[in-house]
Structure formats: structure tokens, C-alpha cells
Amino acid sequence: MRRGTRCCLCLHGGEWRGYVHPGNQEPANSAYADVAWLLQVTVQQTPESVFRAHRALFPLPGSTAPGLNRAFLAQLRAILRIILPHYFSKEALMLALHSAFLVMRTVLSVAVARLDGRLVRDLVSADAKGFLKGLGLWFALAVPSTYTNSMLRYLQSELSLAFRTRLTRYTHDLYLSPALEYYRLIDSGYLGGPADQYITNDVQRFCDALSALYGNLLKPTLDMIIFTTQLSRSLGGLGTVGLFANYFFTGYILRRVTPAFGKLAAVEARLEGEYRAGVGRIGRESEEIAFYGGGLREKSILARAYKRLISHVNSIYKIRIAYEWTEDYVIKYLWSAAGYLLMSIPVFLMPTRSVGVQAPGGPGEKVWDQVAGRTESYISNRRLLLSLADAGGRLMYSNKDLAELAGYTSRVYTLLSTLHHLHATPLSLTSHLTANPDRIALTEVNVAAPGQLLVKDLNLVVERGEHTCIVGANGVGKTAIARVVAGLWEAEEGEVERPLEREEVMVVPQRAYLTAGSLRDQVIYPWAYPEFVAHGGTDAELQLVLRDAHLEYLLEREGGWDTVKEWKDVLSGGEKQRMGMARMFYHRPTFAILDECTSAVSTDVESHLYNHAKALGITILTISTRPALIKYHTRLLKILGDGRGGWELSKVGTEEARMEVDREIGELEHRLGEVGQWEGRLEEIKGELGM
């Protein structure tokens, strides 16, 4: 995609469709009514049937430590079902092509080894014609050999990217499904860390390790088989036995000294995730941290997380010293010594074959043929043995790669199994959810936080137009009721009745979420631009929405609808809350739950926002600690916070409601009466400071 192009994604009929603007120029119609310029790119969404078929493959993991065991094989097999869905998938075809090039590379290696021996033979025999012919073959073989090496590197990278794309899309479809896994994952307790580390870094490492391991296992295995077969013809039965004895002896030594690299890799990934989460937390909460002056405190927390990470990484490096020393000694030097012994077998224990070279006449002709034959045999066998040693080394090194892959597999499997578990678990296990487009009703509902009953046997019916205010002290369960109504929490007992379509019940939180994108995207969220156009939306309509939210000036101040900024840093606290209300005005839900969403808005603007919402036909449920908001509602639900889940429901305008308002008025009048006293104290302080 060119720099300056714009794109967006939209869900249509089970498919994610991306729309790309091909240039920087705007369409002629500023209202974007004509969308002919949109280029459609379709991304298939994972069908629900696939998730159901895979569910049995992803039970929650046990307490087995990551390593080369049966659990690793079962986990890897389950993930392979995702990244290799069938034999004719793109990934499977790429894997077959990669395998073909690996076989070709091994065959070319044998041909190069034989040609190398032939060139040296012709040099020793002073056969100029044969030498030039062999040199021509050498250059001819160089073309497919170098091309094969380049293709192997390219296909390995493409294979890793294809695996990651398939696995990432699958994970995204689970993570961001309507079952709200992205919200529930935090409280599940299975991951033990932030999901972003699993979805981004761990998935990438797993795919890189898997694609590299395939080549590092298949190519050395092919080399071992083919090179051993070729060498057995020259070394005879005794040499072949020696080759296999060398393999088993080397494998036994390395298996005994190999550390638990899988567990070490899993711990490293977890510590990396903790450090990354700490850095992300500072970025997200930078303003709050700055208000408290908590930079030094956050630095110490971050330093401890980083110290734990580097201490673990350093311990891995120290463990690798002894292992890699043993590995290099065995593979490089022991194998080289074994190679010399094996190459001596044809010389000392087997008769030398004549190679049929036309040497100069005379009594030394037979000796000359023997020297040329031995030279050719030595060069070819040495080349094959060096390649065999390299193949054996990579095969032995792959034991470490396998262990690290086991660690990454454990992390990715834990993510997928947790998402499958949440996806299969309904949001409401004990309460019965009934669809009703005209009202919200909670019948004998218990609302509870972990280990604490907040509201007991709540009976609340909100018909259209019955604006209800929920008040109470902090921490008594007001927001918990909103979460139950919105479908984010399950009720402990009872029945919940509400519109089934989630867009019919909108929650406007105190901290308005501002998405990545343009100013237009902030108003129409969670819609993307194509949905906005498909519903007949225009920029003129959005401008009226901003005007009703007292935000119309943003168009001129920020540079228009298509301006893209980090809006959470651009807008003030009051502007963010009014943007949340503007979003509600645009979507016009049947019911809106306002959770302290005007606490940073002035009183006159707040009054306008509430009155306009009611004029649009939106039934309001307000959560607040301020009795001044009661006047915009017809009913009052008071959460007592008495430890027994008590609550009281009354109509606004009753004696109790008036007393609540009068009490707040009394508090404000008392504070206003103290203004003179505080002004006098201010003058005293100025005098003491010489101001």
C-alpha cells in the first residue's frame, strides 16, 4: 500500500472486507455518498463450525512443564490443524515446494562432491581436457545451487509469514468475537499476563521457530540418508557401521547434556511480556502518573521487571556455555576425527579401484592410476563427510531448537485453549436471558463481584421512557448493575430481560474510548466508514450531532473530518465525555446507560445533553453519585451498600427524592457561606508572604 492511502475494515455477512482509497485526493462529494472509489479486499472470517470442530483439540493445559514430551506433541498437532487446514491449502503447497527444494539441494550437494573429486583427479592426472570439462560442469552446477539456496531462504520466510497470517487471523476471530473474549480474558486467570504479548510476540516466535525447524530437520535428515548411502559404497560395510556408531554415540552425549530449553524459553517469553506490559502501562496512564509525579516509582517498577528479564536471559547464556562447548567439541572435532578414520578404511583395508585414467606410459602407470583414484576417492568422501558432519551438527542443534519451539508452542496453545474455553462458555450460566426489544427487566437478580454480594434480589423494570437514576456511594455495585444489563457480567441468580441486539443498549462510560482513526471515526464508532455510508450517513448529519454535543468547533480547530490524531491526547476531559454523548446521539440506541459520563461537563451543557438525549427517544439509565442529576429522571434506584445487598426504588418527585436534592442544596449553600472566611484567610496568607 502506498504511503498516504487510507483503508478500513468492515464485517459484512461473515466476511471482513477492507476498503482502500487509492490516493490522497478526496472524492468530489464531500459527504462521501459515492463509494465507487473504494477498492474491496475480502478477508474470510473463520466459520463458527471450525471453532466447534477444533474445540476438542484445545482442552485447558495441565501443569506439565514445557518440554519435549507427549503434551508438546499434542499441542503442536492441534496448532498444525489451524495453520495447515487441508492438503491443498496455500501453506501446504508452499511446504511441498519447500520440501522439493530441500531434496534438490541435497542432490546437488552430492553432485558437487563428486565433481569436486573428479576435478582434483584430473589435476593429479594432468588431464587438461577432463579438467576443463569438469570446470564447465562446476559453473553449470553453480546456477541451480545458488538459486536453490536463495529459494530455500525465501520459502522459509514466506512459510513463516503464511503460518503467522493464518494463526493471527484465527486468534483475532476468537479474541474479538461477540462472546467478548477480549473482555473476559483478563479475569479468566489462565494466561497469567497480558494477551498482547501472546498474540503478537509469541505467535511470531512460534511461526519463525516452526518454519526454521522444518528446514533444519528435513534437510539434515535427507543429507544424512543420502550422504550415508553414497559413503557406504566407498567405505564398505565396516565404514557404514562406523558411521552409525558415530551417530548414536553423538546423539547419546548431546541428549545427556541438553538443558530444558523449552521451559527456559517459556519463562523468557513470560518475563518479556511483563516488561512489555509495564512499558505499555506507562504510555496509557502517562497523564495520571504525571499528576502524581510518579516517574521515579514507575522507573523502579520497570527496572525490577527488566532486571528479572535480563537475569533470566543471562542465566540462559551461562547454561549455553557448557552445552555449546560440548556440542561444538563433539560435532566439529570428534566428527572430523571419525571422518579421517572412516576415510582411511578404503586406503588401508580395501583394495584401490582403478579409475581408468590414461596416464603416461611406463612402469609407473599403475601407481599413477592408484594415486589418482585415491585422490578422487579422498576428495569426494571428504566433501561428503564434511557435508555429513554439517548435517549431523544441524540435526543435533535442532534438539535445542525443538526445545525452544516447545516453549513457544506451550504459550500459543495456552492462549488458544483459553480463548476456546471462553468462546464455548456462555456469558450467563445461572441466569436466563430473555430478548425483549421494548424494555429492560431484572427479576430477582443477584449482582456480585468476586467474593462479595453487592445487590440482592433486585427487581427493576425499565420500560421505554422510564428514565431511571441509580445512586449510591462508591463501591456499592452501581456499575456492576450496568455490566449485568449490558451483558458483560453474569447475574448470580434471577432473570435478565433486555433487547437482544447489543447496539440497542449502549453504555457511555466515564472515560470515553477514542479509537484510532479520523475525527469522523470517533463519532460513528464502532462502525467503520463503509457501514456509515451503507446506512446513508453524511458529514452534514455528523456536523449536526457535534453541534448538539457542543463540539462543532472541533471541525475548524482540528482541520476537518479526515484529520487523524491521537485523540485521547488532543481532546480535554470534558471534550472526551461530550464525544461519548455525541456517539450516543448518532447511533440513537433504545436504551443508554450513562455511567458518570458528564462528570467533567459544565452544568448548563450537561442539562442540554440530557434533554437532547430524551428528545431523541433514548431511555436513560444514569449511574451517579450526584443527586443533582435526579431531576432528569422519572425513577430513582438507590443502592444502600449495607452489606446485605439492600436497595430502594422510588419515583422522582416523592418526599424522599426531594429530601435528597434538598440535602445536596444544603451542602452547597453551606460551602458558599464559607467563601468569605476562606477569602479572609487568603488575604492573611498573602500578607504573611509579603505579597
XYZ file of C-alpha atoms in Angstrom:
691
model
C 0.000 0.000 0.000
C 1.323 3.429 -0.951
C 2.104 5.994 1.660
C -0.905 8.226 2.183
C -3.538 5.642 1.269
C -6.408 5.061 3.653
C -8.101 1.804 4.495
C -10.698 0.426 6.874
C -12.239 -2.939 7.741
C -15.905 -3.801 7.974
C -17.819 -7.008 8.761
C -20.304 -7.992 6.052
C -22.157 -11.304 6.162
C -19.414 -13.213 7.953
C -16.590 -11.664 5.923
C -14.187 -8.920 6.887
C -13.881 -6.524 3.972
C -11.147 -3.968 3.723
C -11.717 -0.762 1.731
C -8.755 1.139 0.374
C -8.677 4.664 -1.013
C -6.132 4.587 -3.871
C -4.756 8.078 -3.360
C -4.706 11.224 -1.259
C -7.404 13.059 -3.222
C -10.869 13.260 -1.698
C -13.917 12.250 -3.734
C -15.778 15.113 -5.332
C -18.727 14.631 -2.986
C -17.639 15.770 0.467
C -20.454 13.724 2.030
C -18.829 10.523 0.668
C -22.160 9.394 -0.759
C -20.421 7.879 -3.784
C -18.173 4.994 -2.751
C -17.144 3.851 -6.224
C -13.551 4.776 -5.393
C -13.407 2.110 -2.681
C -11.350 -0.942 -3.618
C -12.720 -4.016 -1.866
C -10.368 -6.575 -0.328
C -12.160 -9.551 1.257
C -10.744 -11.403 4.253
C -12.704 -14.535 5.136
C -13.809 -14.824 8.748
C -13.298 -18.181 10.465
C -16.674 -20.003 10.446
C -18.213 -20.962 13.782
C -18.247 -24.600 12.618
C -14.437 -24.577 12.516
C -14.266 -23.386 16.113
C -16.665 -26.133 17.174
C -14.613 -28.758 15.308
C -11.363 -27.552 16.908
C -12.742 -27.204 20.430
C -11.906 -30.791 21.390
C -8.293 -30.244 20.311
C -7.786 -27.424 22.816
C -8.566 -28.557 26.369
C -7.139 -26.290 29.042
C -3.468 -27.175 29.641
C -2.402 -29.055 32.736
C 0.557 -28.383 34.984
C 3.103 -30.139 32.743
C 6.219 -28.019 32.214
C 7.044 -27.141 28.581
C 9.404 -29.707 27.082
C 9.818 -32.481 24.530
C 7.023 -34.705 25.795
C 3.611 -36.003 24.781
C 1.924 -32.771 25.802
C 4.136 -30.865 23.353
C 3.243 -33.225 20.502
C -0.482 -32.943 21.251
C -0.308 -29.147 21.456
C 1.720 -28.876 18.243
C -0.687 -31.208 16.433
C -3.620 -29.035 17.496
C -1.986 -25.827 16.252
C -0.977 -27.503 12.982
C -4.680 -28.121 12.314
C -5.067 -24.343 12.200
C -2.060 -23.367 10.102
C -2.369 -26.380 7.746
C -6.156 -26.733 7.427
C -6.086 -29.143 4.455
C -3.741 -30.749 1.943
C -4.404 -28.213 -0.791
C -4.130 -25.051 1.286
C -1.640 -22.384 0.301
C 0.538 -23.264 3.285
C 0.588 -26.974 2.381
C 1.579 -26.206 -1.213
C 4.345 -23.895 -0.001
C 5.525 -26.652 2.329
C 5.619 -29.127 -0.562
C 7.570 -26.661 -2.710
C 9.976 -26.035 0.158
C 10.460 -29.813 0.536
C 11.175 -30.163 -3.187
C 13.892 -27.526 -2.997
C 15.377 -29.234 0.081
C 15.614 -32.521 -1.834
C 17.091 -30.694 -4.817
C 19.694 -29.057 -2.570
C 20.790 -32.435 -1.197
C 21.044 -33.981 -4.669
C 23.083 -31.006 -5.872
C 25.385 -31.352 -2.846
C 26.148 -34.960 -3.812
C 26.782 -33.918 -7.420
C 29.127 -31.101 -6.291
C 31.045 -33.514 -4.034
C 31.539 -35.997 -6.883
C 32.516 -33.236 -9.298
C 34.999 -31.871 -6.744
C 36.744 -35.246 -6.589
C 36.758 -35.507 -10.368
C 38.387 -32.074 -10.777
C 41.192 -32.948 -8.352
C 41.641 -36.336 -10.061
C 42.037 -34.639 -13.448
C 44.561 -32.209 -11.947
C 46.623 -35.023 -10.434
C 46.402 -36.964 -13.701
C 47.295 -33.824 -15.748
C 44.164 -34.398 -17.862
C 43.597 -30.876 -19.229
C 40.613 -31.812 -21.367
C 38.840 -33.580 -18.497
C 39.690 -30.717 -16.114
C 38.203 -28.060 -18.432
C 35.107 -30.156 -18.955
C 34.711 -30.572 -15.198
C 35.197 -26.824 -14.684
C 32.402 -26.144 -17.142
C 30.154 -28.530 -15.239
C 31.156 -26.744 -12.000
C 29.879 -23.384 -13.319
C 26.774 -25.081 -14.689
C 26.006 -26.620 -11.291
C 26.586 -23.261 -9.577
C 23.440 -21.800 -11.196
C 20.850 -24.221 -9.739
C 22.806 -24.482 -6.475
C 22.792 -20.749 -5.745
C 19.197 -20.398 -6.932
C 18.157 -23.273 -4.673
C 19.825 -21.679 -1.648
C 18.067 -18.369 -2.316
C 14.698 -20.064 -2.784
C 15.117 -22.019 0.450
C 15.648 -18.803 2.414
C 12.751 -17.117 0.620
C 10.342 -20.021 1.107
C 11.237 -20.326 4.779
C 10.417 -16.650 5.311
C 7.209 -16.905 3.280
C 6.207 -20.061 5.124
C 6.683 -18.331 8.475
C 4.633 -15.363 7.266
C 1.862 -17.622 5.952
C 1.736 -19.548 9.245
C 1.623 -16.303 11.215
C -1.116 -14.835 8.999
C -3.313 -17.911 9.323
C -2.756 -18.186 13.090
C -3.200 -14.446 13.704
C -6.498 -14.290 11.809
C -7.766 -17.330 13.691
C -6.729 -15.800 17.014
C -8.280 -12.433 16.156
C -11.575 -14.090 15.214
C -11.656 -15.837 18.588
C -10.301 -12.934 20.627
C -12.660 -10.323 19.141
C -15.760 -12.493 18.775
C -19.222 -11.443 20.018
C -18.634 -13.645 23.078
C -16.389 -10.817 24.405
C -13.297 -12.960 24.979
C -11.143 -9.823 24.861
C -13.028 -8.529 27.912
C -13.382 -11.788 29.820
C -9.803 -12.941 29.208
C -8.444 -10.563 31.852
C -10.484 -12.195 34.613
C -10.024 -15.775 33.422
C -6.688 -16.176 35.225
C -5.379 -18.740 32.732
C -2.846 -16.595 30.892
C -1.190 -15.020 33.904
C -0.231 -11.967 31.837
C -1.394 -9.551 29.146
C -2.804 -11.051 25.967
C -0.915 -8.676 23.660
C 2.401 -10.457 24.315
C 0.825 -13.800 23.393
C -0.934 -12.549 20.256
C 1.975 -10.573 18.827
C 5.410 -11.681 20.018
C 4.703 -15.298 20.965
C 2.788 -16.094 17.772
C 5.609 -14.601 15.691
C 8.306 -16.534 17.551
C 6.355 -19.763 17.253
C 5.889 -19.390 13.480
C 9.531 -18.394 12.921
C 10.756 -21.320 15.009
C 8.411 -23.814 13.314
C 9.287 -22.785 9.751
C 13.016 -22.773 10.526
C 12.833 -26.113 12.315
C 11.165 -27.797 9.360
C 14.119 -26.970 7.119
C 16.610 -27.674 9.886
C 15.138 -31.142 10.386
C 14.217 -32.250 6.869
C 17.361 -31.062 5.088
C 19.845 -32.652 7.544
C 17.771 -35.839 7.636
C 17.828 -36.080 3.842
C 21.546 -35.301 3.856
C 22.216 -37.983 6.445
C 20.319 -40.622 4.457
C 21.696 -39.744 1.011
C 25.270 -38.982 2.116
C 25.403 -42.160 4.205
C 24.173 -44.177 1.221
C 26.813 -42.604 -1.025
C 29.596 -43.079 1.505
C 28.668 -46.707 2.197
C 29.619 -47.537 -1.404
C 33.139 -46.232 -0.830
C 33.635 -47.136 2.828
C 32.193 -50.631 2.722
C 30.346 -52.455 5.466
C 32.844 -51.614 8.210
C 32.755 -47.895 7.393
C 28.956 -47.882 7.346
C 28.848 -49.500 10.782
C 31.298 -46.865 11.979
C 29.082 -44.085 10.629
C 26.025 -45.312 12.531
C 28.051 -45.910 15.675
C 29.221 -42.297 15.456
C 25.608 -41.077 15.082
C 24.323 -42.939 18.124
C 27.297 -42.026 20.306
C 26.972 -38.335 19.441
C 23.214 -38.343 20.000
C 23.623 -40.024 23.395
C 26.159 -37.448 24.607
C 24.135 -34.420 23.467
C 20.905 -35.795 24.895
C 22.556 -36.192 28.290
C 23.879 -32.614 28.384
C 20.915 -30.747 26.802
C 19.236 -28.344 29.290
C 15.464 -27.730 29.460
C 15.452 -25.097 26.716
C 11.656 -25.307 26.312
C 10.949 -24.280 29.888
C 13.632 -21.587 29.717
C 12.085 -20.144 26.515
C 8.605 -20.105 28.069
C 9.845 -18.274 31.154
C 11.730 -15.784 28.971
C 8.554 -15.074 26.960
C 6.558 -14.532 30.172
C 9.143 -12.122 31.624
C 9.329 -10.319 28.270
C 5.549 -9.904 28.407
C 5.672 -8.477 31.949
C 8.310 -5.933 30.930
C 6.377 -5.003 27.791
C 3.172 -4.600 29.801
C 4.963 -2.244 32.201
C 6.152 -0.029 29.363
C 2.649 -0.036 27.844
C 1.048 0.865 31.173
C 3.201 3.993 31.477
C 2.204 5.056 27.971
C -1.506 4.523 28.647
C -1.555 6.155 32.077
C 1.060 8.855 31.433
C -1.149 11.781 32.474
C -2.246 10.205 35.750
C 1.352 9.249 36.565
C 2.479 12.804 35.759
C -0.188 14.280 38.046
C 1.166 12.226 40.927
C 4.793 12.787 39.963
C 5.241 9.022 39.918
C 8.029 8.830 37.363
C 10.636 7.595 39.842
C 8.262 4.992 41.247
C 7.350 3.713 37.780
C 11.034 3.652 36.859
C 11.803 1.420 39.825
C 8.930 -0.929 38.889
C 10.136 -1.044 35.289
C 13.745 -1.546 36.392
C 12.761 -4.550 38.525
C 10.833 -6.109 35.632
C 13.783 -5.554 33.292
C 16.237 -6.899 35.860
C 14.221 -10.105 36.208
C 14.233 -10.457 32.415
C 17.961 -9.897 31.884
C 18.852 -12.061 34.885
C 16.955 -14.926 33.300
C 18.468 -14.276 29.860
C 21.961 -14.154 31.388
C 21.319 -17.459 33.143
C 20.351 -18.959 29.761
C 23.603 -17.673 28.247
C 25.610 -19.251 31.080
C 23.810 -22.556 30.689
C 24.552 -22.490 26.968
C 28.298 -22.114 27.557
C 28.750 -25.686 28.785
C 26.225 -27.085 26.335
C 27.620 -25.354 23.241
C 31.202 -26.191 24.255
C 30.283 -29.881 24.426
C 28.225 -29.616 21.251
C 30.993 -27.966 19.217
C 33.651 -30.333 20.528
C 31.628 -33.421 19.698
C 30.303 -32.312 16.321
C 33.249 -30.374 14.914
C 36.271 -32.241 16.271
C 35.009 -35.702 17.210
C 33.169 -35.987 13.924
C 36.221 -34.747 11.980
C 38.457 -37.315 13.664
C 35.882 -40.011 12.990
C 35.781 -38.849 9.369
C 39.534 -39.285 8.940
C 39.331 -42.784 10.425
C 36.481 -43.722 8.118
C 38.272 -42.340 5.033
C 41.324 -44.430 5.899
C 39.336 -47.650 5.561
C 39.429 -47.754 1.722
C 43.148 -46.950 1.774
C 44.360 -49.384 4.429
C 41.746 -52.127 4.477
C 40.254 -52.173 0.941
C 41.926 -52.549 -2.488
C 42.021 -49.344 -4.520
C 39.911 -49.277 -7.671
C 41.473 -48.168 -10.935
C 39.765 -45.112 -12.313
C 40.752 -45.715 -15.911
C 42.829 -42.515 -16.385
C 45.159 -42.500 -19.387
C 48.436 -41.796 -17.607
C 51.798 -41.543 -19.378
C 53.247 -44.891 -20.438
C 55.985 -46.665 -18.496
C 56.333 -48.766 -15.397
C 54.756 -46.056 -13.130
C 51.386 -46.123 -14.931
C 49.680 -48.429 -12.414
C 50.980 -46.414 -9.475
C 49.795 -43.227 -11.138
C 46.283 -44.654 -11.550
C 46.208 -45.689 -7.894
C 47.228 -42.211 -6.704
C 44.596 -40.550 -8.900
C 41.938 -42.982 -7.718
C 42.817 -42.484 -4.067
C 42.846 -38.723 -4.536
C 39.437 -38.715 -6.176
C 38.025 -41.018 -3.527
C 39.558 -38.943 -0.726
C 38.295 -35.594 -2.041
C 34.789 -36.872 -2.773
C 34.495 -38.718 0.521
C 35.908 -35.808 2.486
C 33.431 -33.443 0.845
C 30.595 -35.820 1.649
C 31.850 -36.307 5.216
C 32.116 -32.560 5.764
C 28.574 -32.154 4.464
C 27.548 -35.108 6.624
C 29.165 -33.518 9.668
C 27.352 -30.273 8.905
C 24.061 -32.149 8.516
C 24.658 -34.042 11.736
C 25.543 -30.824 13.516
C 22.378 -29.109 12.361
C 20.373 -32.186 13.308
C 21.899 -32.148 16.776
C 21.455 -28.387 17.070
C 17.801 -28.877 16.192
C 17.350 -30.581 19.558
C 17.835 -27.163 21.141
C 15.524 -25.583 18.562
C 12.901 -28.232 19.279
C 13.075 -27.461 22.993
C 12.627 -23.733 22.336
C 9.746 -24.490 19.967
C 8.139 -26.477 22.785
C 8.228 -23.346 24.953
C 6.625 -21.163 22.276
C 4.086 -23.899 21.499
C 3.068 -24.008 25.155
C 2.465 -20.244 25.179
C 0.439 -20.186 21.946
C -1.540 -23.267 22.950
C -2.376 -21.709 26.335
C -3.762 -18.639 24.545
C -5.826 -20.661 22.078
C -7.159 -23.121 24.651
C -8.210 -20.248 26.936
C -9.973 -18.462 24.071
C -11.738 -21.685 23.069
C -12.800 -22.260 26.679
C -14.265 -18.750 26.950
C -15.830 -18.997 23.491
C -17.600 -22.213 24.479
C -18.739 -20.843 27.847
C -21.894 -18.711 27.673
C -21.816 -15.323 29.340
C -24.788 -16.166 31.554
C -24.559 -19.567 33.236
C -27.170 -19.358 36.020
C -29.487 -16.541 34.950
C -31.826 -16.810 31.986
C -31.573 -14.124 29.324
C -34.787 -13.198 27.541
C -34.945 -10.997 24.462
C -37.340 -8.058 24.672
C -36.874 -5.032 22.383
C -39.119 -2.744 24.455
C -37.781 -2.931 27.984
C -35.018 -3.875 30.397
C -36.073 -6.039 33.333
C -34.114 -7.649 36.160
C -36.161 -10.149 38.160
C -34.804 -11.472 41.477
C -31.264 -10.819 40.229
C -28.232 -11.087 42.484
C -25.320 -8.903 41.420
C -21.953 -9.870 42.858
C -18.269 -9.137 42.498
C -15.780 -11.971 43.184
C -16.389 -12.988 46.784
C -18.833 -10.172 47.561
C -22.607 -9.823 47.177
C -23.421 -6.295 46.023
C -27.159 -6.286 45.276
C -29.601 -8.998 46.342
C -32.912 -9.949 44.708
C -33.035 -6.831 42.545
C -36.363 -6.241 40.791
C -36.139 -3.454 38.242
C -38.283 -2.919 35.158
C -37.396 -0.060 32.801
C -39.968 0.497 30.076
C -39.361 2.893 27.212
C -39.430 6.448 28.500
C -38.908 5.467 32.154
C -35.651 7.289 32.768
C -34.022 5.802 35.856
C -31.231 7.187 38.025
C -29.111 4.725 40.027
C -27.392 6.374 43.001
C -25.322 5.244 45.933
C -21.900 5.531 47.492
C -18.761 4.432 45.689
C -18.235 0.683 45.506
C -21.802 -0.402 46.305
C -22.455 -2.005 42.891
C -23.921 0.688 40.630
C -21.555 -0.035 37.717
C -21.931 -3.771 38.348
C -25.650 -3.439 37.563
C -24.740 -1.705 34.294
C -22.386 -4.571 33.418
C -25.115 -7.125 34.018
C -27.598 -5.161 31.893
C -25.019 -4.728 29.113
C -24.234 -8.458 29.131
C -20.628 -8.142 30.336
C -21.239 -9.850 33.691
C -23.399 -12.810 34.548
C -26.011 -12.435 37.242
C -25.632 -14.770 40.182
C -29.336 -15.643 40.115
C -32.547 -14.469 38.516
C -33.653 -13.476 35.051
C -32.401 -10.672 32.805
C -34.634 -9.275 30.080
C -33.320 -6.822 27.510
C -33.040 -6.141 23.765
C -31.000 -8.915 22.228
C -29.194 -6.669 19.756
C -26.203 -5.168 21.539
C -26.457 -1.845 19.655
C -29.903 -1.298 21.207
C -28.295 -0.940 24.649
C -25.358 1.485 24.656
C -23.134 2.133 27.657
C -21.404 5.535 27.810
C -18.612 5.186 30.402
C -16.939 7.934 32.391
C -13.725 7.547 30.393
C -14.786 7.711 26.763
C -12.867 5.377 24.465
C -11.345 7.119 21.444
C -10.397 4.814 18.614
C -7.533 5.046 16.135
C -8.648 6.980 13.079
C -10.155 10.240 11.905
C -12.432 12.684 13.676
C -15.339 11.112 11.788
C -14.393 7.683 13.143
C -14.737 8.968 16.720
C -18.403 9.845 16.190
C -19.504 6.770 14.226
C -17.587 4.186 16.327
C -17.981 1.174 16.423
C -18.978 1.482 12.765
C -16.346 1.737 10.080
C -16.720 4.170 7.189
C -18.366 1.666 4.771
C -21.079 0.925 7.357
C -21.592 4.653 7.817
C -22.079 5.067 4.059
C -24.240 1.937 3.779
C -26.625 3.389 6.378
C -26.942 6.610 4.383
C -24.787 8.695 6.701
C -23.436 12.079 5.624
C -20.935 14.510 7.074
C -23.705 17.113 7.324
C -25.578 14.769 9.649
C -22.465 14.284 11.762
C -21.959 18.038 11.970
C -25.418 18.383 13.496
C -24.514 15.670 16.000
C -21.362 17.569 17.006
C -23.400 20.746 17.350
C -25.834 19.011 19.696
C -22.857 17.796 21.757
C -21.291 21.310 21.811
C -18.303 20.047 19.788
C -18.896 21.644 16.378
C -15.830 23.853 16.813
C -13.602 20.750 16.557
C -14.089 20.687 12.781
C -12.303 24.005 12.354
C -9.853 23.558 15.203
C -8.643 20.081 14.183
C -8.744 20.501 10.396
C -11.852 18.630 9.240
C -13.388 15.186 9.319
C -10.410 13.319 7.835
C -7.863 14.573 10.341
C -6.142 11.660 12.069
C -4.631 12.284 15.501
C -4.045 10.593 18.828
C -7.397 11.835 20.055
C -7.015 10.775 23.666
C -4.141 13.252 23.906
C -5.810 16.000 21.834
C -9.220 16.275 23.488
C -9.738 17.543 27.026
C -11.582 15.543 29.675
C -14.866 17.356 29.032
C -14.477 17.037 25.260
C -13.913 13.291 25.570
C -17.106 12.915 27.586
C -19.089 15.035 25.141
C -17.690 12.903 22.293
C -19.121 9.869 24.074
C -22.501 11.584 24.185
C -22.184 12.574 20.505
C -21.605 8.925 19.672
C -24.819 8.080 21.513
C -26.722 10.832 19.675
C -25.592 9.431 16.331
C -26.461 5.767 16.978
C -29.681 6.545 18.904
C -29.958 3.311 20.915
C -33.238 2.356 22.555
C -31.597 2.384 25.997
C -28.454 4.207 27.138
C -26.571 3.591 30.394
C -24.717 6.768 31.369
C -22.022 5.915 33.924
C -20.792 9.243 35.344
C -20.227 10.251 31.716
C -20.813 14.006 32.306
C -18.735 14.476 35.460
C -16.300 16.780 33.609
C -19.018 18.737 31.779
C -20.381 22.082 32.933
C -23.875 22.152 34.457
C -25.547 24.047 31.600
C -24.071 21.792 28.913
C -24.938 18.723 30.980
C -28.577 19.840 31.110
C -28.650 20.272 27.335
C -27.113 16.820 26.761
C -29.689 15.069 28.950
C -32.643 16.920 27.468
C -31.480 16.281 23.910
C -30.988 12.556 24.590
C -34.560 12.306 25.871
C -35.812 14.310 22.875
C -34.217 11.678 20.584
C -36.338 8.995 22.279
C -33.452 7.393 24.171
C -34.405 5.871 27.526
C -31.696 6.788 30.035
C -30.298 4.819 32.959
C -27.880 7.110 34.771
C -25.294 5.918 37.282
C -24.167 8.773 39.507
C -23.196 9.856 42.990
C -24.670 13.340 42.376
C -28.319 13.818 43.384
C -28.447 16.879 41.107
C -28.963 14.517 38.150
C -32.127 13.027 39.611
C -34.281 15.789 38.109
C -33.689 14.437 34.579
C -35.278 11.084 35.502
C -38.633 9.673 36.495
C -37.458 6.986 38.895
C -34.716 6.589 41.463
C -32.909 3.353 42.387
C -30.789 3.731 45.491
C -28.179 1.076 46.328
C -27.832 1.077 50.100
C -24.428 -0.573 50.418
C -25.420 -2.094 53.765
C -23.506 -5.334 53.214
C -26.743 -7.269 52.701
C -27.415 -6.185 49.117
C -30.146 -3.733 50.059
C -31.785 -1.368 47.564
C -34.733 1.027 47.311
C -36.754 2.000 44.239
C -38.940 5.112 44.207
C -40.441 7.657 41.835
C -38.784 11.019 41.362
C -40.870 13.776 42.980
C -41.570 11.858 46.169
C -40.686 13.260 49.556
C -37.576 11.111 49.742
C -36.288 12.317 46.383
C -36.934 15.942 47.308
C -35.081 15.424 50.601
C -32.097 14.033 48.678
C -31.991 17.118 46.469
C -32.543 19.463 49.423
C -29.621 17.832 51.234
C -27.311 18.492 48.280
C -28.592 22.096 48.073
C -27.895 22.492 51.782
C -24.331 21.247 51.366
C -23.721 23.689 48.526
C -25.196 26.607 50.493
C -23.010 25.712 53.464
C -19.922 25.780 51.277
C -20.966 29.102 49.745
C -21.331 30.532 53.284
C -17.699 29.718 53.958
C -16.436 31.668 50.941
C -15.918 34.885 52.928
C -13.974 33.027 55.615
C -11.661 31.441 53.078
C -11.148 34.737 51.241
C -10.103 36.330 54.526
C -7.665 33.534 55.183
C -6.252 34.008 51.672
C -5.550 37.669 52.394
C -3.786 36.721 55.641
C -1.541 34.305 53.796
C -0.697 36.918 51.161
C 0.248 39.342 53.951
C 2.462 36.762 55.624
C 4.232 36.070 52.347
C 4.727 39.777 51.640
C 2.607 39.660 48.510
